[in-house]
Amino acid sequence: MKRTIKEWWKCLVGEKYLANHSSKEIHRLTNKHANCHTSAMLNKEYVTEAEANELLLSGYDGCRWCWVEQNNG
């Protein structure tokens, strides 16, 4: 799946992850999948890898399509 211009820019500045605060799911923009409908998310925040790891420790989950390594089912 193609990244938007905003997603490309965010990756360039180090914010390579997108946290969906509604579903508590984190998407990895560098591996975006066609099933990751990031543009439709309302309660989202672009985060760095360190911030994404902190969110994982606080109960968030990796996307089952683009961040399989951190998906817990």
Short mmCIF file of C-alpha atoms in Angstrom, two decimals:
data_model
loop_
_atom_site.label_atom_id
_atom_site.label_comp_id
_atom_site.label_asym_id
_atom_site.label_seq_id
_atom_site.Cartn_x
_atom_site.Cartn_y
_atom_site.Cartn_z
CA MET A 1 0.00 0.00 0.00
CA LYS A 2 1.30 3.43 -0.84
CA ARG A 3 2.05 5.88 1.90
CA THR A 4 0.54 9.34 1.77
CA ILE A 5 2.79 12.37 1.37
CA LYS A 6 2.27 13.15 5.05
CA GLU A 7 3.27 9.57 5.99
CA TRP A 8 6.41 9.83 3.82
CA TRP A 9 7.33 13.07 5.56
CA LYS A 10 6.68 11.67 9.02
CA CYS A 11 8.96 8.70 8.25
CA LEU A 12 11.71 11.09 7.14
CA VAL A 13 11.57 12.97 10.46
CA GLY A 14 11.60 9.74 12.48
CA GLU A 15 7.93 9.20 13.21
CA LYS A 16 7.68 5.81 11.47
CA TYR A 17 4.71 4.51 13.46
CA LEU A 18 1.05 5.47 13.65
CA ALA A 19 -0.77 4.84 16.92
CA ASN A 20 -4.53 4.43 16.69
CA HIS A 21 -5.67 5.44 20.17
CA SER A 22 -9.22 4.20 19.56
CA SER A 23 -8.22 0.60 18.81
CA LYS A 24 -4.91 0.69 20.73
CA GLU A 25 -3.14 -0.62 17.64
CA ILE A 26 0.16 0.60 16.22
CA HIS A 27 0.93 0.58 12.51
CA ARG A 28 4.45 0.51 11.06
CA LEU A 29 4.40 2.98 8.16
CA THR A 30 7.54 1.57 6.55
CA ASN A 31 5.70 -1.73 6.01
CA LYS A 32 2.19 -0.40 5.34
CA HIS A 33 -0.25 -3.04 4.07
CA ALA A 34 -3.36 -2.62 1.90
CA ASN A 35 -5.50 -3.57 4.92
CA CYS A 36 -4.09 -0.69 6.98
CA HIS A 37 -6.66 2.03 6.41
CA THR A 38 -4.66 4.72 8.18
CA SER A 39 -6.37 7.63 6.44
CA ALA A 40 -9.73 6.61 7.95
CA MET A 41 -8.44 6.71 11.54
CA LEU A 42 -9.81 9.55 13.64
CA ASN A 43 -7.88 9.28 16.91
CA LYS A 44 -4.33 8.79 15.63
CA GLU A 45 -0.85 10.04 16.42
CA TYR A 46 2.45 9.68 14.57
CA VAL A 47 5.12 8.40 16.96
CA THR A 48 8.80 7.46 17.00
CA GLU A 49 10.07 3.94 17.57
CA ALA A 50 10.79 4.68 21.22
CA GLU A 51 7.28 6.04 21.75
CA ALA A 52 5.78 3.02 19.95
CA ASN A 53 7.71 0.68 22.24
CA GLU A 54 6.41 2.57 25.30
CA LEU A 55 2.85 2.22 24.00
CA LEU A 56 3.40 -1.52 23.49
CA LEU A 57 4.45 -1.82 27.13
CA SER A 58 1.31 0.04 28.21
CA GLY A 59 -1.09 -2.35 26.45
CA TYR A 60 -1.10 -1.39 22.77
CA ASP A 61 -0.72 -4.06 20.09
CA GLY A 62 1.09 -4.14 16.75
CA CYS A 63 -1.01 -4.34 13.60
CA ARG A 64 -1.52 -7.90 12.35
CA TRP A 65 -0.74 -6.80 8.80
CA CYS A 66 2.15 -4.34 8.99
CA TRP A 67 3.77 -5.13 12.36
CA VAL A 68 3.24 -8.85 12.78
CA GLU A 69 6.22 -9.21 15.14
CA GLN A 70 4.41 -7.14 17.77
CA ASN A 71 0.89 -8.49 17.20
CA ASN A 72 -0.48 -10.55 20.06
CA GLY A 73 -3.48 -11.98 18.31
#
